[in-house]
Short mmCIF file of N, CA and C in Angstrom, two decimals:
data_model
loop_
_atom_site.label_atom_id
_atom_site.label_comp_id
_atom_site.label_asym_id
_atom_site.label_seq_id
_atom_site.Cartn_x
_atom_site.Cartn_y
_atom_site.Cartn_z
N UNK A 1 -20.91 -26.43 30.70
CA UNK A 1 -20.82 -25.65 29.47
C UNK A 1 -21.10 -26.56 28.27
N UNK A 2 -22.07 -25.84 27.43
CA UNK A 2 -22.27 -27.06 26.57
C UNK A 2 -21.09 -26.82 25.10
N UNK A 3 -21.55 -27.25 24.41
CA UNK A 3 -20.13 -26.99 23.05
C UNK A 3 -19.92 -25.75 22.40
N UNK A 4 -21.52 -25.22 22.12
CA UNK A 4 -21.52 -23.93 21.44
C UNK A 4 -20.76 -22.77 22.68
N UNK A 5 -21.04 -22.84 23.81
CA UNK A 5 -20.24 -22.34 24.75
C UNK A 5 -18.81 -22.38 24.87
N UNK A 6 -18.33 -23.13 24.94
CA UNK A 6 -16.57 -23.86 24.57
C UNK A 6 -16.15 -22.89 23.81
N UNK A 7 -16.57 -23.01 22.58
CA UNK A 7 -16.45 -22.49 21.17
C UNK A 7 -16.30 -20.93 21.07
N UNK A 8 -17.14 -21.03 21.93
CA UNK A 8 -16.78 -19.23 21.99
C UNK A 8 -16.12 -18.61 23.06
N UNK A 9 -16.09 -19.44 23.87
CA UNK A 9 -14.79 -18.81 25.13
C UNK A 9 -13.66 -19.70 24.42
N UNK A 10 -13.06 -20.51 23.62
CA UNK A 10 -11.95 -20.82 23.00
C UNK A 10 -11.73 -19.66 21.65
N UNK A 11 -12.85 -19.16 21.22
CA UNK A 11 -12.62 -18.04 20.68
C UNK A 11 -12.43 -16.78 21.35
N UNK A 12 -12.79 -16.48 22.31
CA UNK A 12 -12.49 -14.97 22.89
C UNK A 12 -11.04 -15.57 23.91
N UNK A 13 -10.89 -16.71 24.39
CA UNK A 13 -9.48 -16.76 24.27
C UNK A 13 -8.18 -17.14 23.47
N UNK A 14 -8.22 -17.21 22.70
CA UNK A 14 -7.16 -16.81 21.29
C UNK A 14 -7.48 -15.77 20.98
N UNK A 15 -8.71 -14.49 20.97
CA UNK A 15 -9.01 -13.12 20.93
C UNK A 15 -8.17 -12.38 21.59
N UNK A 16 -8.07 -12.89 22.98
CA UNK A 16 -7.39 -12.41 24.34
C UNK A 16 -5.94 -12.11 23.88
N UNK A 17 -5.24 -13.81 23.90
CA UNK A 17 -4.34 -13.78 23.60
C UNK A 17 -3.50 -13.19 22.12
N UNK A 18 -4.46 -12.84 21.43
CA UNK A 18 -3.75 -12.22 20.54
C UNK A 18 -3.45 -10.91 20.61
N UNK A 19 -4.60 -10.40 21.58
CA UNK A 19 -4.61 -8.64 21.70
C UNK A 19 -3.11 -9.07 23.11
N UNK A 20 -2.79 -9.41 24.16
CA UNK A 20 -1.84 -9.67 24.82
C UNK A 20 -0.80 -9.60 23.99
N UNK A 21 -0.42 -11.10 23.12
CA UNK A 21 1.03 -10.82 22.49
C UNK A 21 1.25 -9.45 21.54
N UNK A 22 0.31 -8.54 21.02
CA UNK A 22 0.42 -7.95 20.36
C UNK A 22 0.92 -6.10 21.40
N UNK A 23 0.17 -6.40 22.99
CA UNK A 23 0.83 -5.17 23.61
C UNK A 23 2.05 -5.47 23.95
N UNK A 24 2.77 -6.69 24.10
CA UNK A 24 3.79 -7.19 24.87
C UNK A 24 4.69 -6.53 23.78
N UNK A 25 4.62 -7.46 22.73
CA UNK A 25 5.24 -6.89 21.46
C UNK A 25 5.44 -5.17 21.24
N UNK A 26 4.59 -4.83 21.50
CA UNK A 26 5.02 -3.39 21.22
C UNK A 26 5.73 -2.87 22.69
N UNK A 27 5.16 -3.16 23.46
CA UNK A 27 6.40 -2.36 24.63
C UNK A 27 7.93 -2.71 24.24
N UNK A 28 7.84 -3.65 23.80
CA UNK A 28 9.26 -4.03 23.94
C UNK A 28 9.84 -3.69 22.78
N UNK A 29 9.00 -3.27 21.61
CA UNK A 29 9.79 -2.22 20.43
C UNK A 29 9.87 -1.10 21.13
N UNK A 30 8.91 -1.05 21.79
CA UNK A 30 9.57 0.39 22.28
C UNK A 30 10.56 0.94 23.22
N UNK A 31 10.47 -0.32 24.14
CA UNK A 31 11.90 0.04 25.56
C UNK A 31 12.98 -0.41 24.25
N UNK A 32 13.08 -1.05 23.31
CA UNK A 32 14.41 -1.68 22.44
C UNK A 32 14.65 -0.15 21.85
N UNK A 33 13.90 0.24 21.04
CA UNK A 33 13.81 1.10 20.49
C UNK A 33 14.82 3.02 21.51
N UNK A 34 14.01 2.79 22.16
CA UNK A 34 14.63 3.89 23.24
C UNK A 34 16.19 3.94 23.91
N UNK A 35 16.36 2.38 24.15
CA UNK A 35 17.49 2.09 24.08
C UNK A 35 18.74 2.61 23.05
N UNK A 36 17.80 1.88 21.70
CA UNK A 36 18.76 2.13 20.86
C UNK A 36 19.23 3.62 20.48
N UNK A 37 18.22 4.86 20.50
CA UNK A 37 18.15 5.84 19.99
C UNK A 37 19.08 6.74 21.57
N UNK A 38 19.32 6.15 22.48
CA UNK A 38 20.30 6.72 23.65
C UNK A 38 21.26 6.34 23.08
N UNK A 39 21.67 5.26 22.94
CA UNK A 39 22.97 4.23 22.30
C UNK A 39 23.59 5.05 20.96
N UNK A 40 23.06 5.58 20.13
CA UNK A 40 22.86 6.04 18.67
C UNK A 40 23.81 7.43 19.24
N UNK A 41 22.60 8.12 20.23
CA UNK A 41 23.10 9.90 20.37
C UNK A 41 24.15 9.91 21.14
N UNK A 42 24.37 8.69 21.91
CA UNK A 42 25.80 8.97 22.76
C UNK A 42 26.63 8.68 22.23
N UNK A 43 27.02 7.95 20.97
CA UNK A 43 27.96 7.52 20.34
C UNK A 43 28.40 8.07 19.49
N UNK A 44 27.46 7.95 18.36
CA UNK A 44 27.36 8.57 16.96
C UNK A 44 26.01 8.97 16.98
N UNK A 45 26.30 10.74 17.52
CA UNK A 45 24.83 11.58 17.48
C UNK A 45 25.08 12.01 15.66
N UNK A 46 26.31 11.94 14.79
CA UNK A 46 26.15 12.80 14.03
C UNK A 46 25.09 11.72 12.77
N UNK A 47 25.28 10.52 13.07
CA UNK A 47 24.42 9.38 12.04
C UNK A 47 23.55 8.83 12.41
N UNK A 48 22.21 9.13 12.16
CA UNK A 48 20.94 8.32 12.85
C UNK A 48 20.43 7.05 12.28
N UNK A 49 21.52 6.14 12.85
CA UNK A 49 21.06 4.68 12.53
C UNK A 49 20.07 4.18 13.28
N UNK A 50 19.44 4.28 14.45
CA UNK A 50 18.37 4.02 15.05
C UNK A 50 17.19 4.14 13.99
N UNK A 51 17.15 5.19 12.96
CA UNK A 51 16.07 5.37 12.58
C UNK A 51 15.94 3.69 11.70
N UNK A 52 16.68 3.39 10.76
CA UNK A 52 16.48 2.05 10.13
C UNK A 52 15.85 1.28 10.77
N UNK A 53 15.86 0.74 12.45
CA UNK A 53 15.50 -0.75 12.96
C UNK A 53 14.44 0.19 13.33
N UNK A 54 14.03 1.15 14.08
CA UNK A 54 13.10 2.00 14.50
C UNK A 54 11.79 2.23 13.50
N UNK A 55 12.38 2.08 11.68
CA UNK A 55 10.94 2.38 10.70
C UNK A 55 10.92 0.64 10.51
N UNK A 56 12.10 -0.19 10.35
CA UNK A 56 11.41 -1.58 9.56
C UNK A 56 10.68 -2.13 10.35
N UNK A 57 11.57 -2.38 11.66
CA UNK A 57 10.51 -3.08 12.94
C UNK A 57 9.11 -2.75 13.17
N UNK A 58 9.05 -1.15 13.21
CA UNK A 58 7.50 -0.51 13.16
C UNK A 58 6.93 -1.07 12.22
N UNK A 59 7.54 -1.41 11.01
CA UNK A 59 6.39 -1.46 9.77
C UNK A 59 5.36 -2.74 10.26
N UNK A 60 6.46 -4.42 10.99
CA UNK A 60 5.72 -5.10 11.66
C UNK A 60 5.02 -5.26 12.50
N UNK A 61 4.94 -4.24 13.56
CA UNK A 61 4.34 -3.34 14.59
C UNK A 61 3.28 -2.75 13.82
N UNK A 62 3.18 -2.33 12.99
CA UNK A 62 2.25 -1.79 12.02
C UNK A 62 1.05 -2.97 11.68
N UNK A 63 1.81 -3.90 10.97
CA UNK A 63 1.35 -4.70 10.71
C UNK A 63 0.75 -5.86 11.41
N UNK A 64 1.09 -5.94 12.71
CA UNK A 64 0.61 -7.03 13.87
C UNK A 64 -0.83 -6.21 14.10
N UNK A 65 -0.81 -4.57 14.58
CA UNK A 65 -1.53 -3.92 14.63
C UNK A 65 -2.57 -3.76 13.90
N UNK A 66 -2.75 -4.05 13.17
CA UNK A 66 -3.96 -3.89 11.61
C UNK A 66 -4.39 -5.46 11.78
N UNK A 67 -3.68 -6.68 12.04
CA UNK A 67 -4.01 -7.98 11.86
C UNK A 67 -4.63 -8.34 13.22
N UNK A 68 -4.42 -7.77 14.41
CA UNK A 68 -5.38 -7.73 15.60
C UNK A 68 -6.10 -7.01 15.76
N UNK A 69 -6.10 -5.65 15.27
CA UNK A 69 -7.46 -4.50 15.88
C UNK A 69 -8.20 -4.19 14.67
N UNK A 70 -7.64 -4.34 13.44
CA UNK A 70 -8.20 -3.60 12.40
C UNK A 70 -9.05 -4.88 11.63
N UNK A 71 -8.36 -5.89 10.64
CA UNK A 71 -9.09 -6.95 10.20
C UNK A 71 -9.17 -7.84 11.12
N UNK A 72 -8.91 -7.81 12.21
CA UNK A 72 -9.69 -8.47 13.02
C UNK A 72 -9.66 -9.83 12.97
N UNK A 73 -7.68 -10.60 12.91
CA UNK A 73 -8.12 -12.28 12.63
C UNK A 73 -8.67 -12.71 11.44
N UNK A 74 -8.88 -11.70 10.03
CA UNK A 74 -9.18 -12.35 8.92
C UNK A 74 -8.52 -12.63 7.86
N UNK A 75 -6.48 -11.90 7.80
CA UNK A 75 -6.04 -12.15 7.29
C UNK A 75 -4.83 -13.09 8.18
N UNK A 76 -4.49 -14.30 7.23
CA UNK A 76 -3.41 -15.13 7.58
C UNK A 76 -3.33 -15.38 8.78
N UNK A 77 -4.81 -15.75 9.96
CA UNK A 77 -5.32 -15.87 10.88
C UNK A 77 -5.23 -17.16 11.43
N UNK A 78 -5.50 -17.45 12.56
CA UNK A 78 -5.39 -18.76 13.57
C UNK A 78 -6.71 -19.81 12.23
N UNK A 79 -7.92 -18.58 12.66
CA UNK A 79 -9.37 -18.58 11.94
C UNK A 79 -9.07 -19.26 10.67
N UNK A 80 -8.38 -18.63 9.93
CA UNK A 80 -8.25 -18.62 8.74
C UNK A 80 -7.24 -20.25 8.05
N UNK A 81 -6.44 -19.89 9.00
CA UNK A 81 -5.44 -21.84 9.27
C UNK A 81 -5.85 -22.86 9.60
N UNK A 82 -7.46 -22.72 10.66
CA UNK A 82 -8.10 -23.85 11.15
C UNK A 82 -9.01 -24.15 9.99
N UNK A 83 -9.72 -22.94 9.49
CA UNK A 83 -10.58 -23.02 7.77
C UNK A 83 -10.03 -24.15 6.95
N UNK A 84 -8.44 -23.66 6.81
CA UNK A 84 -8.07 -23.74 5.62
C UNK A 84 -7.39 -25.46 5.63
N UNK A 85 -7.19 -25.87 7.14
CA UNK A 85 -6.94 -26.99 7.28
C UNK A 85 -7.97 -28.00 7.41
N UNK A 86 -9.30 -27.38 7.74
CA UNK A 86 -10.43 -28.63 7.46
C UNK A 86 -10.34 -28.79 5.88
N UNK A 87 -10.46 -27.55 5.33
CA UNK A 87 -10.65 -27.45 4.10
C UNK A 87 -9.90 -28.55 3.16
N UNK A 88 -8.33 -28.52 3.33
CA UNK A 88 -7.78 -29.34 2.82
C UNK A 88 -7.74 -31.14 3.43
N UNK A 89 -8.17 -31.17 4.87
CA UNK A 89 -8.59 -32.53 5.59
C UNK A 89 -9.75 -33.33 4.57
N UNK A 90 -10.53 -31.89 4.09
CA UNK A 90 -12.16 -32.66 3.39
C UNK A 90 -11.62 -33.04 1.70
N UNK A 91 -10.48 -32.52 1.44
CA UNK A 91 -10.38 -32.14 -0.28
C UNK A 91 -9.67 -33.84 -0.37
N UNK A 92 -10.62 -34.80 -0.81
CA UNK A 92 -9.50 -36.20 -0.87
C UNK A 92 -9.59 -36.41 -2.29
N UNK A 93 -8.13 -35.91 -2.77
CA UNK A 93 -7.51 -36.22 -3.84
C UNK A 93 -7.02 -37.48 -4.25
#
């Protein structure tokens, strides 16, 4: 494999792995989640505190979601950290 090759299977794997941690992550809001909302109705069905950890957590679920499928690695990215660290390697103050 020559370098330009490397380069791009070291990119489609950190691709990989980001779409991975990002399903793992959500199953497990969601078995937590399910949990909690059994836990909630068997206890105290009359106060739905599940909903609080159920919308903030989503919002990051939201947000992992948009930063792997939607921009695509261009905000606050692996991409964007390796940029930004040559960047500052080259800046000699």
């Amino acid at each position: 494999m020559d370098n330009h090759d490397d380069e791009n299977y070291q990119r489609a794997k950190r691709r990989l792995e980001d779409v991975k941690e990002f399903y793992i992550d959500l199953v497990i809001y969601v078995a937590v989640n399910i949990v909690l909302i059994i836990i909630n109705l068997v206890f105290t069905p009359g106060y739905w505190w599940f909903a609080f950890p159920l919308v903030i957590w989503g919002l990051f679920i939201l947000y992992d979601f948009l930063q792997t499928f939607v921009f695509e690695n261009k905000i606050f990215s692996k991409k964007w950290e390796e940029k930004k660290i040559k960047e500052y390697m080259n800046d000699k103050k």
